[in-house]
mmCIF file of C-alpha atoms in Angstrom:
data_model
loop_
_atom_site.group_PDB
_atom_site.id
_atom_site.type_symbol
_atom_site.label_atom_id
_atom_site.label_comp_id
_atom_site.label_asym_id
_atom_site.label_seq_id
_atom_site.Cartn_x
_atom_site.Cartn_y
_atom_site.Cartn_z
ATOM 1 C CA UNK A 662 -23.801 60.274 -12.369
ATOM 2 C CA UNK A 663 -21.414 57.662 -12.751
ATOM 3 C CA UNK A 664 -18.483 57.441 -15.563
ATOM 4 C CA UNK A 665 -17.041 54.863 -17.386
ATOM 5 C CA UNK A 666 -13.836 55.127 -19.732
ATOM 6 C CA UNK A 667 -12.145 52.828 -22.532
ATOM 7 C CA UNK A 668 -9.124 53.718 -23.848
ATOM 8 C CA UNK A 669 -8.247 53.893 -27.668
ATOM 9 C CA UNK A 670 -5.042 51.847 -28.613
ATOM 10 C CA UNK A 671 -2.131 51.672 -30.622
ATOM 11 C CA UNK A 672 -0.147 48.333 -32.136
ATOM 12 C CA UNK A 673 3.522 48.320 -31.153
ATOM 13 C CA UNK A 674 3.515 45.610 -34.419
ATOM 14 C CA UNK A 675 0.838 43.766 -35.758
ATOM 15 C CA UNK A 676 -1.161 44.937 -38.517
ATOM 16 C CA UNK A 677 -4.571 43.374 -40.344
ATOM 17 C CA UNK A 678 -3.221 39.918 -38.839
ATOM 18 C CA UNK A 679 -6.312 40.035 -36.029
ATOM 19 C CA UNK A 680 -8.921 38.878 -39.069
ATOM 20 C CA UNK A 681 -6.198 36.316 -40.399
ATOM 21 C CA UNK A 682 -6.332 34.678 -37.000
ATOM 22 C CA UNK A 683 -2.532 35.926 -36.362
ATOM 23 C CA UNK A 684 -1.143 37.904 -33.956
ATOM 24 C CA UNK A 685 -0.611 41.422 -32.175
ATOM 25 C CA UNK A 686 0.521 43.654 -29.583
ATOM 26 C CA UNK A 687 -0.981 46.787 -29.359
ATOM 27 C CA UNK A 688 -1.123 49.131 -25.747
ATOM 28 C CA UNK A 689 -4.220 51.206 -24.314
ATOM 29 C CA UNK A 690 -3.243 54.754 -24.800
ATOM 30 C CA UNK A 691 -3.899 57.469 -22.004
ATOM 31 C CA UNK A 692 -6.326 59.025 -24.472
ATOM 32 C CA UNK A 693 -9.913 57.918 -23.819
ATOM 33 C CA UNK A 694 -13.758 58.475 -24.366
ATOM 34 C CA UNK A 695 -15.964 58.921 -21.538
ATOM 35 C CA UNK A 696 -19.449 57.496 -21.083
ATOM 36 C CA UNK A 697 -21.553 58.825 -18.220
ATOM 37 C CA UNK A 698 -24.732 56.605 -18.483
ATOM 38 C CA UNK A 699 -28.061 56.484 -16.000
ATOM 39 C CA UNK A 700 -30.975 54.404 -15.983
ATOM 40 C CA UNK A 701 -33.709 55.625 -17.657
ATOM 41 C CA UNK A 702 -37.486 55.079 -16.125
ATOM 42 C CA UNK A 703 -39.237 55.672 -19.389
ATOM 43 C CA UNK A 704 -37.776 52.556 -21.263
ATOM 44 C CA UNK A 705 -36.225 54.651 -23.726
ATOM 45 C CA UNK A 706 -32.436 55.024 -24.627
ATOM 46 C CA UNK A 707 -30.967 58.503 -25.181
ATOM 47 C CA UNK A 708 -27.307 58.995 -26.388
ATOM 48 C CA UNK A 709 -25.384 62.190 -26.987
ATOM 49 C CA UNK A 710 -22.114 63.666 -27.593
ATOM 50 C CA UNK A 711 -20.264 66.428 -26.857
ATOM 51 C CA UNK A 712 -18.956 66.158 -30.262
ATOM 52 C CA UNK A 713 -22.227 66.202 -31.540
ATOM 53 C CA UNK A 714 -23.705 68.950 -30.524
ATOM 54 C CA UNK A 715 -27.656 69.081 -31.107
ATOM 55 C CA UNK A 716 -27.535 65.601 -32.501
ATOM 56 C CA UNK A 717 -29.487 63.946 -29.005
ATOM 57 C CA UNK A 718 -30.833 60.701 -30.252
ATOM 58 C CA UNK A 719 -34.017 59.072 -28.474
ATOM 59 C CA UNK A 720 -35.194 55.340 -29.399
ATOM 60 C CA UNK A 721 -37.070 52.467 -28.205
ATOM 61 C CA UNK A 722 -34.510 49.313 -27.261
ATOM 62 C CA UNK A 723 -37.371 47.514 -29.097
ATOM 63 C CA UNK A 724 -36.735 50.042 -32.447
ATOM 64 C CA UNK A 725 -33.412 49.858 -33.179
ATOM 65 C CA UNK A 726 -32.900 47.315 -36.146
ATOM 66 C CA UNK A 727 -35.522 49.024 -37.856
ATOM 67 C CA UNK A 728 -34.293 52.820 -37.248
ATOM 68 C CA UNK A 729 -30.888 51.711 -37.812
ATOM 69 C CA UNK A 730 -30.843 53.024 -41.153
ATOM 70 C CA UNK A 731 -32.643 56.421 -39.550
ATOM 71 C CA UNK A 732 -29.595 57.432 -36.929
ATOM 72 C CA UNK A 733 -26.789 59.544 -37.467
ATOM 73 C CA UNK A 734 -23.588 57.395 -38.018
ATOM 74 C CA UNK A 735 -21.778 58.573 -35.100
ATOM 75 C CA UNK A 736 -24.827 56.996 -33.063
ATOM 76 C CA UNK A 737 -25.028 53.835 -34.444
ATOM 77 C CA UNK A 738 -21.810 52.244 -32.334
ATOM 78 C CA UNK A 739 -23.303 53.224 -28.932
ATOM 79 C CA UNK A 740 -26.924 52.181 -29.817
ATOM 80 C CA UNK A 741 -25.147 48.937 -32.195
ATOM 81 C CA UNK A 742 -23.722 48.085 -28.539
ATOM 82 C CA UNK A 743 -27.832 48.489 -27.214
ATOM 83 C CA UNK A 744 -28.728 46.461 -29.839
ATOM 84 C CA UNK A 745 -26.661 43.475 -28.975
ATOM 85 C CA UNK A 746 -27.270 43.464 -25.156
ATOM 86 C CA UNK A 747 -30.716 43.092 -26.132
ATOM 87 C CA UNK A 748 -30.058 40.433 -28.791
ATOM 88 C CA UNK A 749 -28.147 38.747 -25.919
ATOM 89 C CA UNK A 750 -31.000 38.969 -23.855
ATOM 90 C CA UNK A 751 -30.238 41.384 -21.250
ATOM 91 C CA UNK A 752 -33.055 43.986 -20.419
ATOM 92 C CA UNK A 753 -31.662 47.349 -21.163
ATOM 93 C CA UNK A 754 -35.376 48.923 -19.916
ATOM 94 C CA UNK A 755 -34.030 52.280 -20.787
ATOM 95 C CA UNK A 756 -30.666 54.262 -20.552
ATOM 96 C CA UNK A 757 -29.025 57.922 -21.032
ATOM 97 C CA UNK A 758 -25.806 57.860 -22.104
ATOM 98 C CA UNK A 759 -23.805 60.768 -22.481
ATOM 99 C CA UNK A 760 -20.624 60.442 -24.321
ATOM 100 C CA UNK A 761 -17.174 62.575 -24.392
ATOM 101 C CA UNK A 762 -14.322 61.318 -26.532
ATOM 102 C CA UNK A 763 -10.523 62.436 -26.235
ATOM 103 C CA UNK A 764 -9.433 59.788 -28.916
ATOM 104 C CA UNK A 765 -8.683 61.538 -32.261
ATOM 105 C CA UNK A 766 -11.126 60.305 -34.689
ATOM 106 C CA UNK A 767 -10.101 58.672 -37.939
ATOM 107 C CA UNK A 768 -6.637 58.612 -36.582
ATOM 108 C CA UNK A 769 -5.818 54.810 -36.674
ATOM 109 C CA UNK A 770 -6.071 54.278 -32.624
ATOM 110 C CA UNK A 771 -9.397 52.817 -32.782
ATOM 111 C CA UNK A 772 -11.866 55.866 -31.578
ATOM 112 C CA UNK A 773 -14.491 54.058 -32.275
ATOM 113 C CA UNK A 774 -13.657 50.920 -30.279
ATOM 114 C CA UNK A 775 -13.042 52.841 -27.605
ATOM 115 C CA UNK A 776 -16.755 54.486 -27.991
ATOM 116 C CA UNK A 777 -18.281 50.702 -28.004
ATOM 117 C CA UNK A 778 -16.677 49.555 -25.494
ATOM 118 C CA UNK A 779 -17.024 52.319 -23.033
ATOM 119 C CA UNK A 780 -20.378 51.446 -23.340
ATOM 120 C CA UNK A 781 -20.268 48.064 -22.876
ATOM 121 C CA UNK A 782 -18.817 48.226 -19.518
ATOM 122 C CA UNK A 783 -21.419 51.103 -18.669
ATOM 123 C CA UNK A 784 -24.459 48.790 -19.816
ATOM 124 C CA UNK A 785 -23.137 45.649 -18.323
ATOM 125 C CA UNK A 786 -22.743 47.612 -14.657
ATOM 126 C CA UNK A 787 -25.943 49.267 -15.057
ATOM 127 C CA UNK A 788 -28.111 45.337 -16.209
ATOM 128 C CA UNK A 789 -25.955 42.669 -16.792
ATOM 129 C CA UNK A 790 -22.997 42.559 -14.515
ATOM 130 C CA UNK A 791 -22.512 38.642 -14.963
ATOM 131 C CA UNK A 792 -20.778 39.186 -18.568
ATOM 132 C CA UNK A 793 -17.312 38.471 -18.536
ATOM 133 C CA UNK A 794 -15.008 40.642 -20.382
ATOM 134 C CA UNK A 795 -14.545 38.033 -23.568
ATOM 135 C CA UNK A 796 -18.352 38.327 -23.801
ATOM 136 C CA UNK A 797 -18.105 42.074 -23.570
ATOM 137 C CA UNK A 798 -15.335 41.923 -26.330
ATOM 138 C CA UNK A 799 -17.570 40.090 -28.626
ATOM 139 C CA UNK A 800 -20.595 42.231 -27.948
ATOM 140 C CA UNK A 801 -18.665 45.415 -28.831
ATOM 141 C CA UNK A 802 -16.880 43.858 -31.960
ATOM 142 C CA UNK A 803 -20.216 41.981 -33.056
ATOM 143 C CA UNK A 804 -21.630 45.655 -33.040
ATOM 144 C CA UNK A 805 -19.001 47.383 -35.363
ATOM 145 C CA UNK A 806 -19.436 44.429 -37.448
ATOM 146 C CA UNK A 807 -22.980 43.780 -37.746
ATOM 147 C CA UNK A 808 -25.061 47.277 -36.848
ATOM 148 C CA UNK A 809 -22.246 49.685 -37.975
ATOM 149 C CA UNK A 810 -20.941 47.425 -40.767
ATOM 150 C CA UNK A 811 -17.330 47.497 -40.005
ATOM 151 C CA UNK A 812 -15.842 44.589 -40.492
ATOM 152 C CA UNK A 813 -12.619 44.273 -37.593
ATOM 153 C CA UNK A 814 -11.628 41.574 -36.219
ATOM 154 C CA UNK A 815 -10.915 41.420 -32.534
ATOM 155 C CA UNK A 816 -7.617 43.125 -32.352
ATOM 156 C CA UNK A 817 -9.083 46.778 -30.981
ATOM 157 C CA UNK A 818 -11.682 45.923 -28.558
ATOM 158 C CA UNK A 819 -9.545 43.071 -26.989
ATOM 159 C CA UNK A 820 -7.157 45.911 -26.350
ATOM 160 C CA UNK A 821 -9.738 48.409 -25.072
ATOM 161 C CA UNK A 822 -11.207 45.854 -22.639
ATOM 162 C CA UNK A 823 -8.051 43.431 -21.716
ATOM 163 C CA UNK A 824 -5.204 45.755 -21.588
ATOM 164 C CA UNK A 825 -2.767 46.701 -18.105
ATOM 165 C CA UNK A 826 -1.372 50.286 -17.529
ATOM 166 C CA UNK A 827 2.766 49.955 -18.212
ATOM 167 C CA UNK A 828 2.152 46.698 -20.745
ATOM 168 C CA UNK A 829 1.418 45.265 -24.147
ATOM 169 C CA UNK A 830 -1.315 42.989 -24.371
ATOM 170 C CA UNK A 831 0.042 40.047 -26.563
ATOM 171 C CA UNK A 832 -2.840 38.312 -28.032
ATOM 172 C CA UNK A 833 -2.799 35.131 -30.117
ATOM 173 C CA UNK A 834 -6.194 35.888 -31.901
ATOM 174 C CA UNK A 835 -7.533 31.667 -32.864
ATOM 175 C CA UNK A 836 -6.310 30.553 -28.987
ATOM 176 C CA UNK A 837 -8.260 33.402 -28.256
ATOM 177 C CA UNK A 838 -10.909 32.627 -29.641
ATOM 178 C CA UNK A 839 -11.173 29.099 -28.870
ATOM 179 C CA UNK A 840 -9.907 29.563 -25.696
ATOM 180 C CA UNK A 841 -12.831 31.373 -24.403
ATOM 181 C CA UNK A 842 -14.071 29.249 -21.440
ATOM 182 C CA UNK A 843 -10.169 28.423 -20.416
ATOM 183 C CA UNK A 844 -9.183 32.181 -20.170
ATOM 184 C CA UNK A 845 -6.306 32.228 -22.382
ATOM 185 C CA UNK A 846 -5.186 33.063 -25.807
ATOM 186 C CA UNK A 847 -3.215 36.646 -24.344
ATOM 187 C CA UNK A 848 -0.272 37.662 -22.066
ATOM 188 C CA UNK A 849 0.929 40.899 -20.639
ATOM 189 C CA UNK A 850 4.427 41.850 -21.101
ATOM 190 C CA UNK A 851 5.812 44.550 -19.610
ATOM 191 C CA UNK A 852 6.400 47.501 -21.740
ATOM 192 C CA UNK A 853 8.344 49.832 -19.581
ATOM 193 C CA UNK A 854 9.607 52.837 -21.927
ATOM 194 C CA UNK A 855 10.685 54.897 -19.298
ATOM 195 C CA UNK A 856 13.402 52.605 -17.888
ATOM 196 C CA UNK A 857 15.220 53.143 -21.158
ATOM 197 C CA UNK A 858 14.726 56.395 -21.090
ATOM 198 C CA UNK A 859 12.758 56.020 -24.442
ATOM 199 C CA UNK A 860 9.366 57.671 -25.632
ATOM 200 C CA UNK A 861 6.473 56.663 -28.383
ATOM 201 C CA UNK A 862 5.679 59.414 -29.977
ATOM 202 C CA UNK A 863 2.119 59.531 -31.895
ATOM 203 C CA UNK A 864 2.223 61.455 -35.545
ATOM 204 C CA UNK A 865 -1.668 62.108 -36.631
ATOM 205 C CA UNK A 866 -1.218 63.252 -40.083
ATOM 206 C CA UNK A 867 -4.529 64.732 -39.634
ATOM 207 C CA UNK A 868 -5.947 62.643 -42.652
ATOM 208 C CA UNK A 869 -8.831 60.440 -41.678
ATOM 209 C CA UNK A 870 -9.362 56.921 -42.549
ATOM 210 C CA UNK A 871 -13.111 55.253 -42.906
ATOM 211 C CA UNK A 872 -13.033 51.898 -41.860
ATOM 212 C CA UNK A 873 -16.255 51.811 -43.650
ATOM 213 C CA UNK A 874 -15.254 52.349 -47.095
ATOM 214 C CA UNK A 875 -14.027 49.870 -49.240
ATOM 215 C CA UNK A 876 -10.321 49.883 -48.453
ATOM 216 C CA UNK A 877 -10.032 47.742 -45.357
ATOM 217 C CA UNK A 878 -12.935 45.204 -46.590
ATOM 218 C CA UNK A 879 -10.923 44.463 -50.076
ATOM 219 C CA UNK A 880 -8.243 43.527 -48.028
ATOM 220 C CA UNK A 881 -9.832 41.551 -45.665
ATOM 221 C CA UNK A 882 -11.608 39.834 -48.469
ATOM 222 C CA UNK A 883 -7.941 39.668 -50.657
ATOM 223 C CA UNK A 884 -6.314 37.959 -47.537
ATOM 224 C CA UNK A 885 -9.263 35.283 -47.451
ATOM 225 C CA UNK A 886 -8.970 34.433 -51.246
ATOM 226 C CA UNK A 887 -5.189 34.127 -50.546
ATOM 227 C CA UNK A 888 -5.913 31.645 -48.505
ATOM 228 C CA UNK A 889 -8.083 29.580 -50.102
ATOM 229 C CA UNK A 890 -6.086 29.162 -53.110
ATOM 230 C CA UNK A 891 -3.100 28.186 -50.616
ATOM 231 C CA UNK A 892 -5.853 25.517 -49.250
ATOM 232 C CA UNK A 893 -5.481 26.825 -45.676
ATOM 233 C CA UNK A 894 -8.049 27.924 -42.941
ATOM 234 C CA UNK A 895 -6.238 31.291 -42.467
ATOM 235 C CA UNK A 896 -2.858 32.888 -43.589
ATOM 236 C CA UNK A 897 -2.213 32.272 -39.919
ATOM 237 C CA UNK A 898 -1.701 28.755 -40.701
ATOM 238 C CA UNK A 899 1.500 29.616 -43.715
ATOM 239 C CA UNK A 900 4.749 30.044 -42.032
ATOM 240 C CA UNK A 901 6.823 30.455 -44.565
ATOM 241 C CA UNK A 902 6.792 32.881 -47.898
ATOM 242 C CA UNK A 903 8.645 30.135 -49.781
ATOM 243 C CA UNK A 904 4.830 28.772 -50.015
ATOM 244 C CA UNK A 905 3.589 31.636 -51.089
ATOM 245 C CA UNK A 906 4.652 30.751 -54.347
ATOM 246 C CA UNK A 907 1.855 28.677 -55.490
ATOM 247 C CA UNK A 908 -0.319 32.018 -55.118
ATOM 248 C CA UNK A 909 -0.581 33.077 -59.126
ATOM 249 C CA UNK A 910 -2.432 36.004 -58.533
ATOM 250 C CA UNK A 911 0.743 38.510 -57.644
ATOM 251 C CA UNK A 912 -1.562 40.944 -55.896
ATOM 252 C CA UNK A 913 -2.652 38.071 -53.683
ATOM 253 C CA UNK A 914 0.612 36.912 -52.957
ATOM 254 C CA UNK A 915 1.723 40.156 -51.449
ATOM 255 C CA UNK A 916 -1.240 40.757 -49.441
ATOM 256 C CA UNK A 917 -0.134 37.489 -48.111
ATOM 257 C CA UNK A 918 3.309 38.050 -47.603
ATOM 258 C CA UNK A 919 2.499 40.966 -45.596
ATOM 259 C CA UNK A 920 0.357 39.121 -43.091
ATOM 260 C CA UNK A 921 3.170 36.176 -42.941
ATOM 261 C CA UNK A 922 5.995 38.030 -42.390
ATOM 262 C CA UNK A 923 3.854 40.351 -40.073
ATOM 263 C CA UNK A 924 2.956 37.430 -38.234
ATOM 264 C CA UNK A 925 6.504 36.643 -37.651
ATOM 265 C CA UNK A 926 7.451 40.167 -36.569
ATOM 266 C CA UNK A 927 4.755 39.704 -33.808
ATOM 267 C CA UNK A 928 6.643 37.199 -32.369
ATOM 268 C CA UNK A 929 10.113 38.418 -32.576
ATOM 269 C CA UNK A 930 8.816 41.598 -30.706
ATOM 270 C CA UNK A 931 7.070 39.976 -28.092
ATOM 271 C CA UNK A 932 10.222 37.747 -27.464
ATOM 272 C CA UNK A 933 12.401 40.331 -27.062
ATOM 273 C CA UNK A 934 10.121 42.032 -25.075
ATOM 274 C CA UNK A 935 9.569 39.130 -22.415
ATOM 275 C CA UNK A 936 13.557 38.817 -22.317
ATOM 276 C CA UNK A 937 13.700 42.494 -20.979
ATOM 277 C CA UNK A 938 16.232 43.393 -23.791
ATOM 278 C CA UNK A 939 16.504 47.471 -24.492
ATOM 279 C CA UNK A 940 13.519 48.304 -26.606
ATOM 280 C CA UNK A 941 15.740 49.773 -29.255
ATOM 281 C CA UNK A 942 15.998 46.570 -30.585
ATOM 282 C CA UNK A 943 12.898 46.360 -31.800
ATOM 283 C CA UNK A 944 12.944 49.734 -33.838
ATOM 284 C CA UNK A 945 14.164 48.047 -37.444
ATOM 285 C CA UNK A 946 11.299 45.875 -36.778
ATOM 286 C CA UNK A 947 8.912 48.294 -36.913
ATOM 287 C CA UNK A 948 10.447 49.996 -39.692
ATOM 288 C CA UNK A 949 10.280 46.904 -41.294
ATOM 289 C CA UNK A 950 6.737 46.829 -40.819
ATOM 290 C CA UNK A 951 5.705 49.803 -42.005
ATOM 291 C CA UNK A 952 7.601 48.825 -45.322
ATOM 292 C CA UNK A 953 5.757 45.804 -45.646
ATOM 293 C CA UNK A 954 2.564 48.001 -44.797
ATOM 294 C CA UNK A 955 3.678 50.119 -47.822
ATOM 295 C CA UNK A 956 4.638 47.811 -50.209
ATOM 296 C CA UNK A 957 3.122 44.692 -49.960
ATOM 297 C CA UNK A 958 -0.409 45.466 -48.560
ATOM 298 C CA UNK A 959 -0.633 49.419 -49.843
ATOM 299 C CA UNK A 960 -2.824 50.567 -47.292
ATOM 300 C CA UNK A 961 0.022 53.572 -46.673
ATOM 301 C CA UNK A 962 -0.248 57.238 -48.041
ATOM 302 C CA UNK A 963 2.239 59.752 -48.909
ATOM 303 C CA UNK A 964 1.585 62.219 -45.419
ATOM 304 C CA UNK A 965 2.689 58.215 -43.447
ATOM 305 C CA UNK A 966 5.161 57.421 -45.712
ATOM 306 C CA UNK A 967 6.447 61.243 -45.381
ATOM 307 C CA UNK A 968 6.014 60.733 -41.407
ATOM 308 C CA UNK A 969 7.850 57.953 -41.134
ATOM 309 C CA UNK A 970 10.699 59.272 -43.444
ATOM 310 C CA UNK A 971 11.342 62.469 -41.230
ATOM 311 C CA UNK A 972 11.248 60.526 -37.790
ATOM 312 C CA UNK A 973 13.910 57.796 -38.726
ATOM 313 C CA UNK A 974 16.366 60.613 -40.801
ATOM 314 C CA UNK A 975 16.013 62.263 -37.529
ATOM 315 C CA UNK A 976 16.613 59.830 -35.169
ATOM 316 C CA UNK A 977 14.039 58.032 -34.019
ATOM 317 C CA UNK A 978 14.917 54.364 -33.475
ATOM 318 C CA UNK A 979 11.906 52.878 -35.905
ATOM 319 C CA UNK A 980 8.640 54.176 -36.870
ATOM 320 C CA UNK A 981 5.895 52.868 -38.899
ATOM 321 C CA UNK A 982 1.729 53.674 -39.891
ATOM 322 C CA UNK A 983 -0.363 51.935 -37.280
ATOM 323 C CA UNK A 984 -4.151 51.113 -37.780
ATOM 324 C CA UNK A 985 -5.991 50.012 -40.832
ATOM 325 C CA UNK A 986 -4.437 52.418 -42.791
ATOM 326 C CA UNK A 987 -5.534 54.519 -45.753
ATOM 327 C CA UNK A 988 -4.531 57.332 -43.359
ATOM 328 C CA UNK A 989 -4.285 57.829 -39.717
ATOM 329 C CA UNK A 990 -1.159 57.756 -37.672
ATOM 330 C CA UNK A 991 2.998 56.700 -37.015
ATOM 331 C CA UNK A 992 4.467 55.972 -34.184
ATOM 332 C CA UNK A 993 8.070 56.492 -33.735
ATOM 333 C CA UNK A 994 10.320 54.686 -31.018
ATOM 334 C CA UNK A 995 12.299 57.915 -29.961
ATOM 335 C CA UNK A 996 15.127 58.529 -26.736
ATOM 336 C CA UNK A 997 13.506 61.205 -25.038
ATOM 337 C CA UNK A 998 15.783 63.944 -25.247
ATOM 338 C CA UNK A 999 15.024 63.608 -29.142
ATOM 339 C CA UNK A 1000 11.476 63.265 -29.414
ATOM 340 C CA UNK A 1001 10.985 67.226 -29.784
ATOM 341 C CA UNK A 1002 13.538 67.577 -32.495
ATOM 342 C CA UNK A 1003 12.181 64.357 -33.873
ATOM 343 C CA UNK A 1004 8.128 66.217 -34.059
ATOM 344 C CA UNK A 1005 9.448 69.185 -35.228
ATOM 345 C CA UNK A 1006 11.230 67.698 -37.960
ATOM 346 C CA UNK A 1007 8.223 65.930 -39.062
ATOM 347 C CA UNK A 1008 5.703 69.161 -39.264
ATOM 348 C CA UNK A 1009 8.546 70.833 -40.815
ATOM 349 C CA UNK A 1010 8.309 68.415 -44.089
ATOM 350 C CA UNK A 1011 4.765 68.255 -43.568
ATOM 351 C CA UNK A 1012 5.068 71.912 -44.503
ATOM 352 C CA UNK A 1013 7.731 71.448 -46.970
ATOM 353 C CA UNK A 1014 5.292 68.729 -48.572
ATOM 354 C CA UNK A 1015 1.943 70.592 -48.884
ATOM 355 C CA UNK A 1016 0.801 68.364 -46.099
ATOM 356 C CA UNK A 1017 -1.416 70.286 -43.185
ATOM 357 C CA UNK A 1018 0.185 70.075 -39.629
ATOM 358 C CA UNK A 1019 0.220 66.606 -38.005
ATOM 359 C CA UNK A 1020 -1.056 66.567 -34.217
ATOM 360 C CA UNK A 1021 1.750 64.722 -32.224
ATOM 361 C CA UNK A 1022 1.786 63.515 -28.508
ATOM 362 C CA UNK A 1023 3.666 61.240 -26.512
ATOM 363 C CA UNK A 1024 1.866 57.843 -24.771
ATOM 364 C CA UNK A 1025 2.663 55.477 -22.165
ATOM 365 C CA UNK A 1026 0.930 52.280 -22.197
ATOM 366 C CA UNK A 1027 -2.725 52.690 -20.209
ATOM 367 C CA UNK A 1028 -5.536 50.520 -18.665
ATOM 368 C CA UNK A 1029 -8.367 48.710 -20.087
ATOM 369 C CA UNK A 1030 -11.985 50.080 -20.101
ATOM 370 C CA UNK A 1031 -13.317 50.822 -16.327
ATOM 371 C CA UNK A 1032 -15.659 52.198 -13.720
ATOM 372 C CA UNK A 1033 -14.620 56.143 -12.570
ATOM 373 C CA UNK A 1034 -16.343 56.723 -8.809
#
């Protein structure tokens, strides 16, 4: 039967500035989840998992808002993806879709995106093949948000769908958006790690985040009440943290600052990037980042901060969380012939620090979601 993949992804910078309409640049990773999906001639949709084993889940196209409540989580990003082809209009008379992931799961490189959107290609092969890929990326994202009740923004299945094997997809989230029948709002720039004979090295402390509990959805909502008391459309729209002042809320004020000077870290990168300048230059960047991360919007935990602390004392050239936060992963910018000492040294203060053994690996930037013959 035919296969489909979409990558998960990690941000080089840019974090929770997708939903303030700012910018990022994350990669696709090599890691991936697999959908191998086949009409059905019974009008019914089955999904499954091989990480799921037993949990086979058969429903009507026709059924799904009301047995939404009914399915398994794990099953409602697939069948949220269903639910929104149909709510689009396109016939899905009946599909199996059997699903494999290799993206670690609660590790900040956006599984479940990955998941959605390896679907959406599959279904818009198998009965709509005139969607374009920003329609694709609003079907998978309106899915998270609306069936699963995730609130994202656009950040993770922009990358999933939109990014190019050896780049970072640079993605200015309102042009984007408004952008949609003109094709622009994002750039590739080439991300070439090798050359410099440098390595990103992924830290997965092993302790899961849940985009679905109340964490990431305080902060999207602190972010919007920032900005309404600064009498601005998005926190986007505040370039500098000198007017950041007039926030009297101080909780407020440094969720803001984070996404400002966030913001402006996006674009430094992705400058220096375009210029071809040796990638090391962007390491105190992302260490800044991850401070900012830390302090200003606490979505960081002791096994990151711990990470983080281990990587740069042993060399790496920055390293920061990535992902929503509340747990997940780092990634550290290493030279190659250090990236071994520079894991090793991390699980050995994860041991000294009570912390189980973090699951590290090394990625090169991948490609976007697509067809496997």
């Amino acid at each position: 039967m035919p296969k489909w993949v979409a990558p998960g992804r990690v941000n080089i910078i840019g974090e929770h500035t997708d939903y303030n309409d700012g910018f990022v640049l994350p990669i696709a990773l090599p890691l991936v989840v697999e959908c191998v999906a086949e009409v059905r001639r019974d009008g019914l949709v089955r999904v499954a998992s091989r990480q799921r084993p037993g949990q086979v889940v058969l429903v009507e196209p026709g059924d799904l808002g009301a047995e939404r409540d009914r399915l398994p989580p794990w099953a409602r990003y697939p069948l949220g993806v269903v639910s929104e082809f149909v709510r689009h209009g396109y016939p899905v008379d009946g599909v199996d879709l059997e699903l494999d992931g290799a993206v670690p799961i609660g590790a900040g490189l956006s599984s479940s995106a990955a998941l959605s959107c390896a679907v959406a290609v599959a279904l818009r092969d198998l009965f709509a093949p005139s969607v374009t890929d920003r329609e694709l990326i609003d079907i998978a994202r309106a899915a998270e948000n609306d069936y699963v009740g995730v609130p994202t923004g656009v950040l993770d299945q922009s990358a999933s769908i939109l990014c190019r094997a050896g780049h970072a997809l640079f993605l200015d989230v309102r042009d984007f958006r408004s952008a949609a029948s003109r094709g622009g709002g994002y750039e590739q720039i080439p991300f070439d790690l090798n050359r410099f004979g440098l390595e990103l090295l992924v830290i997965d402390t092993g302790q899961p985040h849940e985009l679905v509990d109340g964490g990431y959805a305080t902060r999207r909502a602190e972010c919007v009440a920032a900005a309404i008391e600064l009498g601005v459309s998005a926190l986007r729209d505040v370039d500098s943290i000198v007017a950041l002042d007039r926030i009297a809320d101080p909780v407020l004020r440094q969720r803001a600052r984070h996404v400002v000077t966030e913001n402006a870290r996006v674009l430094t990168v992705a400058k220096k990037l375009r210029a071809g300048v040796d990638p090391r230059e962007i390491g105190p960047i992302l260490t800044a980042a991850h401070a900012s991360l830390r302090d200003d919007f606490a979505v960081s935990t002791p096994a990151l901060d711990t990470a983080v602390a281990a990587a740069l004392h042993t060399g790496a050239h920055g390293a920061r969380m990535v992902g929503g936060g509340f747990g997940g992963s780092v990634i550290a910018l290493t030279d190659r012939d250090d990236t071994a000492t520079v894991a090793e040294a991390v699980r050995n203060r994860f041991a000294q620090s009570g912390f189980d053994a973090p699951r590290t690996f090394v990625v090169l930037p991948g490609a976007g979601a697509h067809r496997i013959d």
